[in-house]
Tab-separated table of C-alpha atoms in Angstrom:
chain	number	residue	atom	x	y	z
A	56	MET	CA	96.148	79.450	84.483
A	57	GLY	CA	92.422	79.604	85.108
A	58	SER	CA	91.549	81.474	81.930
A	59	THR	CA	90.131	79.892	78.808
A	60	SER	CA	91.883	82.498	76.724
A	61	ALA	CA	95.221	81.675	78.312
A	62	HIS	CA	94.783	78.012	77.572
A	63	ASP	CA	93.805	78.771	73.988
A	64	HIS	CA	96.903	80.923	73.593
A	65	GLU	CA	99.137	78.245	75.092
A	66	GLY	CA	97.528	75.606	72.911
A	67	LEU	CA	98.300	77.489	69.719
A	68	GLY	CA	101.884	78.045	70.847
A	69	ARG	CA	102.340	74.379	71.723
A	70	ARG	CA	100.906	73.173	68.416
A	71	ASP	CA	103.207	75.552	66.520
A	72	LEU	CA	106.241	74.422	68.493
A	73	ILE	CA	105.432	70.738	68.115
A	74	LYS	CA	104.833	70.992	64.341
A	75	ARG	CA	108.155	72.760	63.836
A	76	SER	CA	110.007	70.375	66.157
A	77	VAL	CA	108.614	67.350	64.311
A	78	ALA	CA	109.612	68.907	60.988
A	79	LEU	CA	113.161	69.411	62.273
A	80	GLY	CA	113.299	65.890	63.647
A	81	LEU	CA	113.878	67.175	67.185
A	82	ILE	CA	111.018	65.146	68.667
A	83	SER	CA	108.910	62.225	67.620
A	84	VAL	CA	105.115	62.313	67.510
A	85	PRO	CA	104.573	60.194	70.700
A	86	THR	CA	106.275	62.951	72.734
A	87	MET	CA	103.464	65.388	72.014
A	88	SER	CA	101.162	64.385	74.873
A	89	PHE	CA	104.028	64.812	77.347
A	90	LEU	CA	104.870	68.267	76.020
A	91	SER	CA	101.228	69.248	76.112
A	92	ALA	CA	100.871	68.082	79.725
A	93	CYS	CA	103.966	70.020	80.817
A	94	ALA	CA	102.993	73.212	79.070
A	95	SER	CA	99.463	73.267	80.486
A	96	SER	CA	100.699	74.223	83.939
A	97	GLY	CA	102.569	77.267	82.687
A	98	GLY	CA	101.412	80.114	80.518
A	99	GLU	CA	104.637	81.584	79.194
A	100	ASN	CA	105.140	82.440	75.552
A	101	THR	CA	106.328	79.228	73.901
A	102	ASP	CA	108.281	80.844	71.065
A	103	GLU	CA	111.459	78.725	70.864
A	104	LYS	CA	113.592	81.878	70.400
A	105	LYS	CA	112.507	83.235	73.787
A	106	PRO	CA	115.114	82.568	76.517
A	107	LYS	CA	114.023	80.290	79.364
A	108	GLY	CA	115.200	80.619	82.942
A	109	GLN	CA	115.602	77.926	85.557
A	110	THR	CA	112.799	77.960	88.107
A	111	SER	CA	113.796	78.167	91.773
A	112	LYS	CA	112.507	79.645	95.027
A	113	ASP	CA	114.141	82.944	94.031
A	114	ASN	CA	112.884	82.645	90.458
A	115	PRO	CA	109.533	80.829	90.697
A	116	PHE	CA	108.393	81.688	87.170
A	117	GLY	CA	111.625	80.972	85.318
A	118	VAL	CA	112.557	84.491	84.203
A	119	ALA	CA	115.585	84.445	81.907
A	120	LYS	CA	118.254	87.128	81.675
A	121	GLY	CA	117.836	89.450	78.709
A	122	GLY	CA	114.070	89.187	78.316
A	123	LYS	CA	111.429	91.868	77.643
A	124	ILE	CA	108.333	93.235	79.333
A	125	ASP	CA	105.659	95.596	78.007
A	126	VAL	CA	104.225	97.769	80.815
A	127	VAL	CA	101.300	100.213	80.465
A	128	VAL	CA	100.508	102.487	83.415
A	129	PHE	CA	97.633	104.894	84.031
A	130	LYS	CA	99.354	108.269	84.383
A	131	GLY	CA	96.903	109.944	86.750
A	132	GLY	CA	97.058	110.907	90.411
A	133	TYR	CA	100.065	108.685	91.081
A	134	GLY	CA	101.970	109.642	87.921
A	135	ASP	CA	104.202	106.974	86.369
A	136	GLU	CA	107.645	107.721	87.820
A	137	TYR	CA	107.186	104.876	90.306
A	138	ALA	CA	106.759	102.412	87.410
A	139	LYS	CA	109.903	103.716	85.723
A	140	ALA	CA	111.782	103.127	88.990
A	141	TRP	CA	110.394	99.575	89.141
A	142	GLU	CA	111.384	98.920	85.527
A	143	ALA	CA	114.930	100.126	86.194
A	144	SER	CA	115.146	97.822	89.216
A	145	PHE	CA	113.770	94.913	87.181
A	146	ASN	CA	116.322	95.540	84.456
A	147	LYS	CA	119.129	95.673	87.024
A	148	LYS	CA	118.080	92.335	88.513
A	149	TRP	CA	117.173	90.392	85.368
A	150	GLY	CA	118.508	92.366	82.430
A	151	VAL	CA	114.899	92.603	81.226
A	152	THR	CA	114.169	95.544	78.934
A	153	ALA	CA	110.868	97.332	79.569
A	154	THR	CA	108.687	99.029	76.998
A	155	HIS	CA	106.968	101.726	79.079
A	156	THR	CA	103.740	103.572	78.294
A	157	GLY	CA	102.233	106.151	80.667
A	158	THR	CA	98.786	107.301	79.532
A	159	GLN	CA	95.280	108.294	80.635
A	160	GLU	CA	93.785	106.762	77.476
A	161	ILE	CA	93.758	103.163	78.673
A	162	THR	CA	90.745	102.008	76.640
A	163	GLY	CA	91.722	103.980	73.526
A	164	LYS	CA	95.246	102.584	73.450
A	165	LEU	CA	94.621	99.060	74.731
A	166	GLN	CA	91.219	97.915	73.470
A	167	PRO	CA	92.546	97.462	69.904
A	168	ARG	CA	95.499	95.487	71.282
A	169	PHE	CA	93.262	93.206	73.349
A	170	ASN	CA	90.996	92.730	70.338
A	171	ALA	CA	93.964	91.792	68.164
A	172	GLY	CA	95.313	89.312	70.732
A	173	ASN	CA	98.416	91.458	71.245
A	174	PRO	CA	97.990	92.980	74.743
A	175	PRO	CA	100.804	94.344	76.932
A	176	ASP	CA	102.294	92.145	79.645
A	177	LEU	CA	101.201	94.181	82.660
A	178	VAL	CA	98.645	97.012	82.880
A	179	ASP	CA	97.588	99.511	85.532
A	180	ASP	CA	93.960	99.540	84.374
A	181	SER	CA	92.673	102.657	86.073
A	182	GLY	CA	91.183	106.106	85.512
A	183	ALA	CA	88.039	107.372	83.830
A	184	GLN	CA	88.974	105.563	80.596
A	185	LYS	CA	89.888	102.208	82.120
A	186	ILE	CA	88.737	98.977	80.481
A	187	LYS	CA	86.121	97.412	82.765
A	188	ILE	CA	87.603	94.489	84.683
A	189	ASP	CA	84.355	92.498	84.673
A	190	VAL	CA	84.111	92.852	80.890
A	191	LEU	CA	87.713	91.662	80.377
A	192	HIS	CA	87.069	88.732	82.713
A	193	LYS	CA	83.891	87.678	80.909
A	194	ASN	CA	85.841	87.739	77.639
A	195	ASN	CA	88.502	85.431	79.164
A	196	GLN	CA	91.193	88.085	78.693
A	197	LEU	CA	92.643	88.114	82.210
A	198	LEU	CA	95.100	85.795	83.897
A	199	ASP	CA	94.078	84.198	87.187
A	200	LEU	CA	96.675	85.666	89.572
A	201	ALA	CA	96.650	82.673	91.952
A	202	GLU	CA	100.120	81.572	90.804
A	203	VAL	CA	101.604	84.974	91.720
A	204	LEU	CA	99.772	85.128	95.059
A	205	ASP	CA	100.804	81.584	95.996
A	206	ALA	CA	104.467	82.161	95.067
A	207	PRO	CA	107.092	82.696	97.801
A	208	SER	CA	107.271	86.264	99.145
A	209	VAL	CA	110.426	88.113	98.094
A	210	ASP	CA	111.038	89.267	101.685
A	211	ASP	CA	110.163	86.014	103.450
A	212	PRO	CA	110.174	82.947	101.161
A	213	SER	CA	108.575	80.878	103.950
A	214	LYS	CA	105.380	82.887	103.345
A	215	LYS	CA	103.170	83.057	100.285
A	216	VAL	CA	102.790	86.493	98.701
A	217	ARG	CA	99.078	86.549	99.618
A	218	ASP	CA	99.939	86.104	103.322
A	219	THR	CA	101.954	89.349	103.375
A	220	LEU	CA	99.041	91.583	102.310
A	221	ILE	CA	96.612	93.686	104.351
A	222	PRO	CA	93.523	91.499	104.961
A	223	GLY	CA	90.662	92.074	102.521
A	224	THR	CA	92.705	93.948	99.932
A	225	LEU	CA	92.437	91.161	97.341
A	226	ASP	CA	88.611	91.203	97.426
A	227	PRO	CA	88.021	94.044	94.915
A	228	GLY	CA	90.081	92.168	92.304
A	229	MET	CA	87.910	89.054	92.478
A	230	GLN	CA	85.574	87.978	89.705
A	231	GLU	CA	83.502	84.832	90.208
A	232	GLY	CA	85.824	83.639	92.972
A	233	LYS	CA	89.144	84.255	91.169
A	234	VAL	CA	91.576	87.124	91.746
A	235	VAL	CA	92.105	88.547	88.260
A	236	ALA	CA	93.205	92.073	89.252
A	237	LEU	CA	95.673	93.166	91.918
A	238	ASN	CA	94.398	96.379	93.514
A	239	TYR	CA	97.792	97.626	94.634
A	240	ILE	CA	97.271	100.873	96.507
A	241	TYR	CA	95.762	101.127	99.961
A	242	THR	CA	93.135	103.782	99.416
A	243	VAL	CA	90.685	105.670	101.597
A	244	TRP	CA	87.689	107.645	100.339
A	245	GLY	CA	85.848	110.505	101.980
A	246	LEU	CA	85.818	114.288	102.389
A	247	TRP	CA	88.727	116.694	102.045
A	248	TYR	CA	89.215	120.260	103.275
A	249	SER	CA	91.911	122.905	103.718
A	250	GLY	CA	93.319	123.115	107.238
A	251	LYS	CA	94.345	126.691	106.529
A	252	LEU	CA	90.842	127.755	105.422
A	253	PHE	CA	89.199	126.049	108.402
A	254	LYS	CA	91.607	127.720	110.814
A	255	GLU	CA	90.991	131.146	109.276
A	256	LYS	CA	87.207	130.705	109.431
A	257	GLY	CA	87.156	129.106	112.875
A	258	TRP	CA	85.495	125.957	111.528
A	259	THR	CA	85.997	122.567	113.135
A	260	GLU	CA	85.733	119.214	111.416
A	261	PRO	CA	82.017	118.334	111.262
A	262	LYS	CA	81.063	114.998	112.804
A	263	THR	CA	77.336	115.132	112.025
A	264	TRP	CA	75.508	115.945	108.802
A	265	ASP	CA	73.853	118.963	110.476
A	266	GLU	CA	77.304	120.328	111.393
A	267	PHE	CA	78.426	119.725	107.805
A	268	LEU	CA	75.422	121.627	106.430
A	269	ALA	CA	76.056	124.490	108.870
A	270	ILE	CA	79.590	124.967	107.495
A	271	CYS	CA	78.266	124.739	103.922
A	272	LYS	CA	75.678	127.422	104.755
A	273	GLU	CA	78.258	129.729	106.313
A	274	ALA	CA	80.697	129.213	103.452
A	275	THR	CA	77.987	129.990	100.881
A	276	ALA	CA	77.068	133.192	102.743
A	277	GLN	CA	80.731	134.252	102.447
A	278	GLY	CA	80.881	133.574	98.704
A	279	ILE	CA	82.603	130.183	99.079
A	280	GLY	CA	80.957	127.020	97.771
A	281	GLY	CA	80.019	124.484	100.420
A	282	LEU	CA	80.660	121.251	98.512
A	283	ALA	CA	82.574	120.836	95.254
A	284	HIS	CA	82.284	117.647	93.232
A	285	GLN	CA	83.772	116.457	89.964
A	286	GLY	CA	80.565	116.893	87.967
A	287	LYS	CA	81.655	115.284	84.709
A	288	TYR	CA	82.622	112.156	86.655
A	289	PRO	CA	79.732	111.398	89.062
A	290	TYR	CA	81.757	108.511	90.482
A	291	TYR	CA	83.003	111.081	92.992
A	292	ILE	CA	79.637	112.207	94.365
A	293	ASN	CA	78.729	108.534	94.696
A	294	VAL	CA	81.556	108.332	97.234
A	295	ALA	CA	79.443	110.616	99.442
A	296	ILE	CA	76.107	108.920	98.714
A	297	MET	CA	77.394	105.376	99.213
A	298	ASP	CA	79.422	106.278	102.325
A	299	LEU	CA	76.292	107.768	103.884
A	300	ILE	CA	74.301	104.620	103.041
A	301	ALA	CA	76.928	102.339	104.611
A	302	LYS	CA	77.368	104.450	107.744
A	303	LYS	CA	73.630	104.947	108.226
A	304	GLY	CA	72.572	101.334	107.576
A	305	GLY	CA	75.734	99.502	108.590
A	306	LEU	CA	77.420	96.637	106.763
A	307	ASP	CA	74.040	95.049	105.998
A	308	ALA	CA	73.067	98.061	103.859
A	309	MET	CA	76.377	97.837	101.982
A	310	LYS	CA	76.082	94.070	101.440
A	311	ALA	CA	72.492	94.453	100.199
A	312	ILE	CA	73.803	96.557	97.311
A	313	ASP	CA	76.758	94.288	96.501
A	314	ASN	CA	74.535	91.186	96.737
A	315	LEU	CA	71.897	92.750	94.433
A	316	ASP	CA	69.108	92.660	96.987
A	317	PRO	CA	65.612	93.477	95.653
A	318	LYS	CA	65.433	96.131	98.398
A	319	ALA	CA	68.990	97.440	98.021
A	320	PHE	CA	67.712	100.944	97.252
A	321	VAL	CA	63.927	101.062	97.003
A	322	GLY	CA	62.773	99.958	100.434
A	323	SER	CA	66.069	100.824	102.135
A	324	ASP	CA	65.731	103.503	104.831
A	325	ALA	CA	69.496	104.078	104.756
A	326	ALA	CA	69.555	104.670	100.980
A	327	LYS	CA	66.558	107.022	101.193
A	328	ALA	CA	68.132	109.064	104.006
A	329	ALA	CA	71.500	109.254	102.225
A	330	VAL	CA	70.262	110.437	98.842
A	331	GLU	CA	67.905	112.945	100.462
A	332	ALA	CA	70.822	114.326	102.507
A	333	ILE	CA	72.939	114.865	99.383
A	334	TYR	CA	69.998	116.410	97.561
A	335	GLU	CA	69.560	118.875	100.433
A	336	VAL	CA	73.007	120.282	99.571
A	337	VAL	CA	71.815	120.779	95.981
A	338	GLU	CA	68.433	122.197	96.924
A	339	LYS	CA	69.818	124.739	99.390
A	340	GLY	CA	72.377	126.011	96.884
A	341	TYR	CA	75.420	124.808	98.802
A	342	LEU	CA	77.230	123.378	95.774
A	343	MET	CA	80.246	125.271	94.453
A	344	PRO	CA	78.938	127.241	91.431
A	345	GLY	CA	79.633	125.462	88.135
A	346	THR	CA	80.865	122.255	89.757
A	347	ASN	CA	78.360	120.079	87.851
A	348	GLY	CA	80.049	120.924	84.549
A	349	LEU	CA	83.664	120.452	85.614
A	350	THR	CA	86.140	117.604	85.197
A	351	HIS	CA	87.820	116.154	88.277
A	352	THR	CA	90.959	118.292	87.952
A	353	GLU	CA	89.026	121.488	87.176
A	354	SER	CA	86.810	121.077	90.216
A	355	GLN	CA	89.721	120.086	92.454
A	356	THR	CA	91.769	123.076	91.287
A	357	ARG	CA	88.959	125.497	92.211
A	358	TRP	CA	88.785	123.824	95.598
A	359	ASN	CA	92.556	124.423	95.886
A	360	GLN	CA	91.782	128.075	95.197
A	361	TYR	CA	89.515	128.161	98.274
A	362	LYS	CA	86.337	128.298	96.180
A	363	ALA	CA	84.751	125.453	98.143
A	364	ALA	CA	84.978	124.190	101.714
A	365	PHE	CA	84.754	120.458	100.951
A	366	ILE	CA	85.352	118.024	98.112
A	367	THR	CA	84.873	114.251	97.867
A	368	SER	CA	87.715	112.051	96.639
A	369	GLY	CA	90.043	109.169	97.325
A	370	SER	CA	93.543	109.363	98.742
A	371	TRP	CA	95.146	109.953	95.330
A	372	LEU	CA	93.858	113.552	95.507
A	373	GLU	CA	96.931	115.140	97.060
A	374	ASN	CA	99.323	113.655	94.538
A	375	GLU	CA	97.021	114.532	91.631
A	376	GLN	CA	96.862	118.180	92.767
A	377	LEU	CA	100.523	118.760	93.671
A	378	LYS	CA	101.073	121.517	91.121
A	379	GLN	CA	97.799	123.293	91.913
A	380	THR	CA	97.931	123.150	95.724
A	381	PRO	CA	99.299	126.250	97.543
A	382	PRO	CA	102.231	125.393	99.850
A	383	ASP	CA	100.293	126.408	102.982
A	384	PHE	CA	96.954	124.826	101.946
A	385	ASP	CA	97.313	122.073	104.620
A	386	MET	CA	95.238	119.388	102.918
A	387	LYS	CA	93.169	117.302	105.326
A	388	PHE	CA	91.120	114.121	104.981
A	389	MET	CA	88.084	113.275	107.113
A	390	PRO	CA	85.398	110.561	107.345
A	391	MET	CA	81.896	111.212	106.033
A	392	PRO	CA	79.788	112.954	108.734
A	393	LEU	CA	76.969	110.974	110.327
A	394	LEU	CA	73.278	111.076	109.553
A	395	PRO	CA	70.964	110.745	112.585
A	396	GLY	CA	70.669	107.152	113.816
A	397	SER	CA	73.750	105.882	111.971
A	398	LYS	CA	74.864	102.343	112.829
A	399	MET	CA	78.556	103.046	112.232
A	400	PRO	CA	80.654	105.530	114.244
A	401	PHE	CA	81.945	108.792	112.803
A	402	GLU	CA	85.464	107.309	112.591
A	403	ALA	CA	84.340	104.617	110.123
A	404	ILE	CA	85.730	105.090	106.614
A	405	ARG	CA	85.565	103.488	103.226
A	406	ALA	CA	88.995	101.928	102.862
A	407	GLY	CA	90.632	99.165	100.900
A	408	SER	CA	92.617	98.596	97.779
A	409	GLY	CA	92.475	100.603	94.592
A	410	GLU	CA	94.382	100.946	91.302
A	411	PRO	CA	93.958	97.524	89.657
A	412	PHE	CA	96.965	95.939	87.974
A	413	ILE	CA	96.229	93.111	85.548
A	414	ILE	CA	98.174	90.561	83.519
A	415	PRO	CA	96.436	89.833	80.207
A	416	ALA	CA	95.965	86.127	79.506
A	417	LYS	CA	97.602	86.507	76.085
A	418	ALA	CA	100.622	88.476	77.309
A	419	LYS	CA	103.735	87.445	75.386
A	420	ASN	CA	106.039	87.599	78.397
A	421	LEU	CA	104.064	85.954	81.172
A	422	ALA	CA	107.045	84.813	83.254
A	423	GLU	CA	108.358	88.384	83.352
A	424	ALA	CA	104.905	89.827	84.108
A	425	LYS	CA	104.325	87.442	87.019
A	426	GLU	CA	107.760	88.089	88.506
A	427	PHE	CA	107.288	91.855	88.072
A	428	MET	CA	104.020	91.648	90.033
A	429	ARG	CA	105.687	89.512	92.734
A	430	LEU	CA	108.381	92.186	93.117
A	431	MET	CA	105.690	94.888	93.345
A	432	LEU	CA	104.744	93.142	96.590
A	433	SER	CA	108.233	93.379	98.089
A	434	LYS	CA	109.186	95.957	100.730
A	435	GLU	CA	111.779	97.445	98.377
A	436	TRP	CA	109.275	98.169	95.594
A	437	SER	CA	106.497	99.126	98.005
A	438	THR	CA	108.788	101.710	99.613
A	439	SER	CA	109.875	102.910	96.184
A	440	PHE	CA	106.210	103.444	95.285
A	441	ALA	CA	105.543	105.395	98.500
A	442	LYS	CA	108.491	107.696	97.776
A	443	GLU	CA	107.491	108.373	94.178
A	444	ALA	CA	103.671	108.384	94.482
A	445	ASN	CA	103.133	109.561	98.079
A	446	SER	CA	100.801	106.642	98.848
A	447	LEU	CA	100.639	103.383	100.750
A	448	THR	CA	100.411	99.929	99.195
A	449	ILE	CA	98.504	96.780	100.199
A	450	LEU	CA	101.698	95.197	101.568
A	451	ALA	CA	101.388	95.016	105.370
A	452	ASP	CA	104.130	97.181	106.921
A	453	GLY	CA	105.409	97.571	103.385
A	454	VAL	CA	106.729	101.133	103.594
A	455	ASP	CA	109.998	101.978	105.303
A	456	PRO	CA	109.381	104.291	108.311
A	457	SER	CA	111.940	106.753	106.922
A	458	VAL	CA	109.559	107.704	104.073
A	459	LYS	CA	108.008	111.109	104.828
A	460	LEU	CA	104.465	111.427	103.502
A	461	ARG	CA	102.841	114.731	102.545
A	462	PRO	CA	100.253	116.334	104.888
A	463	GLY	CA	97.098	115.075	103.167
A	464	THR	CA	98.349	111.513	102.869
A	465	GLN	CA	99.644	111.602	106.443
A	466	SER	CA	96.155	112.653	107.554
A	467	THR	CA	94.691	109.591	105.790
A	468	VAL	CA	97.097	107.407	107.795
A	469	GLU	CA	95.963	109.031	111.048
A	470	VAL	CA	92.262	108.717	110.161
A	471	SER	CA	92.820	105.056	109.203
A	472	LYS	CA	94.393	104.374	112.606
A	473	LYS	CA	91.397	105.923	114.364
A	474	ALA	CA	89.017	103.885	112.211
A	475	GLY	CA	90.690	100.623	113.196
A	476	SER	CA	88.400	97.787	112.130
A	477	ASN	CA	85.553	100.214	111.328
A	478	THR	CA	86.175	100.136	107.592
A	479	PHE	CA	83.955	99.141	104.708
A	480	ARG	CA	84.264	98.784	100.958
A	481	PHE	CA	81.674	98.348	98.194
A	482	LEU	CA	82.457	95.759	95.516
A	483	TYR	CA	79.612	96.339	93.024
A	484	THR	CA	81.792	98.878	91.197
A	485	GLU	CA	84.193	96.059	90.231
A	486	TRP	CA	81.638	93.272	89.830
A	487	TYR	CA	78.953	95.118	87.862
A	488	SER	CA	80.324	97.987	85.782
A	489	GLU	CA	77.049	98.474	83.886
A	490	MET	CA	75.158	98.866	87.170
A	491	ASP	CA	77.823	101.256	88.456
A	492	THR	CA	77.514	103.410	85.326
A	493	ALA	CA	73.709	103.504	85.618
A	494	ILE	CA	73.921	104.700	89.241
A	495	GLN	CA	76.498	107.318	88.292
A	496	ASN	CA	74.205	108.571	85.520
A	497	ALA	CA	71.335	108.839	88.000
A	498	SER	CA	73.569	110.825	90.366
A	499	ASN	CA	74.481	113.179	87.530
A	500	GLU	CA	70.781	113.899	86.992
A	501	LEU	CA	70.210	114.318	90.731
A	502	MET	CA	73.017	116.853	91.196
A	503	ALA	CA	71.665	118.872	88.246
A	504	LYS	CA	68.157	118.864	89.850
A	505	ARG	CA	66.723	117.041	86.847
A	506	ILE	CA	65.443	114.206	89.053
A	507	GLN	CA	64.358	113.953	92.695
A	508	PRO	CA	65.659	111.464	95.316
A	509	ALA	CA	62.705	109.086	94.791
A	510	GLU	CA	63.542	108.791	91.088
A	511	TRP	CA	67.232	108.275	91.889
A	512	LEU	CA	66.289	105.357	94.136
A	513	LYS	CA	64.119	103.844	91.388
A	514	ARG	CA	66.890	104.103	88.795
A	515	ALA	CA	69.498	102.674	91.163
A	516	GLN	CA	67.190	99.751	92.034
A	517	ALA	CA	66.458	99.115	88.356
A	518	ALA	CA	70.225	98.852	87.772
A	519	VAL	CA	70.490	96.340	90.639
A	520	ASP	CA	67.573	94.273	89.318
A	521	LYS	CA	69.097	94.162	85.838
A	522	ALA	CA	72.471	92.996	87.177
A	523	ALA	CA	70.738	90.299	89.230
A	524	LYS	CA	69.374	88.699	86.048
A	525	ASP	CA	72.895	87.834	84.872
A	526	PRO	CA	73.605	84.184	85.886
A	527	ALA	CA	77.262	85.099	86.578
A	528	SER	CA	76.119	87.359	89.425
A	529	LYS	CA	75.306	84.268	91.505
A	530	LYS	CA	79.051	83.598	91.805
A	531	ASN	CA	79.749	87.017	93.353
A	532	ARG	CA	78.590	86.991	96.957
A	533	ARG	CA	79.409	88.793	100.198
A	534	ASP	CA	78.624	87.017	103.472
């Protein structure tokens, strides 16, 4: 299934099975090449005690009644109740028993299992402690998901699963031309504010960076921070920096970064303008006091307490902050305001798929894992997710209209409609995790006033240049 590790795992299983079968007199030696040829197209655990199901259009992977599946889910902004609902549905359909783990310690709990060749069957590999997808791919530990994506759709068997998805949503899960992670949730990134606070203060949604700074200035004068960010996780402030780069320089500026251009940062007018704009917020004292030292939830909770006008985040924010958000807070999402001379309109947003689900190549229950993922991309399970996690999935028209979304998430839907085709999405975060970390570290220094914008640009470019030296980078390309 497109992964060296998977083939190695299958090979060991086949050799074991054949040796034992020969010993029992069940097969003769000449049969081995036939068995080997048959098994190479699959990937399921070949333990003879494991039940086998008949493959059909309704059961393309041959799931058998009474099997097992080991599911590990990142228990963050979306919780894990949705996964429990899926597991119950899976059990009802196939009699498959799920072992469920909901955790934020993905690397801590799973790295030893991957190292030992005993990974779970399906993983939501997300959060601050996720295992880097590009690292897992380079170590041949991920299944190529082509077989799932080319299987018949649950809702319309005349279509392949991949043909039922929102265009472009598979791209972030690609490594060297193969989809090895399914980014399941349709996500938007940008700025958030309280509708209640804005109404009380008479503020209107800023469309330009100057209007944004004016609100930050007024808020600061009233003892409210202008911009909060999740200081201990500079990924979040990079949402603002990178959005400004893309909107100022257009898709070419975004592609230059993803394609590791020698002028992606140093020599880019858009990058220079963007990082200087963010630094102006720092320099003028418009940051929420203490925000540089806070975790994501700490910073977001202070924002919920009206201690800042704006915060950057993705569309998981509302669900993550349910317990901390006052009932009348009226959470609102908005696009990043425009710098002068921006090539994209104000309505343009960073949007696409997030929350990567993976199937490890050495999963013991591959048939069950593949069928589970296929069902994730059915209208029934997509609607179930929306109800439990208050978010949309990558399945086109995948959520029943009767599902009522909360105010913040509903505002992301409205902003997405206004954006139309004016959406963009960086891929370097998935393709080059080391480069991503280096840029985040530079942003951490910038927000703490330990470096200036020119130094940030140098560090970001150095990270690009280093990534470009890896031969594998030639296989990742945006046109």
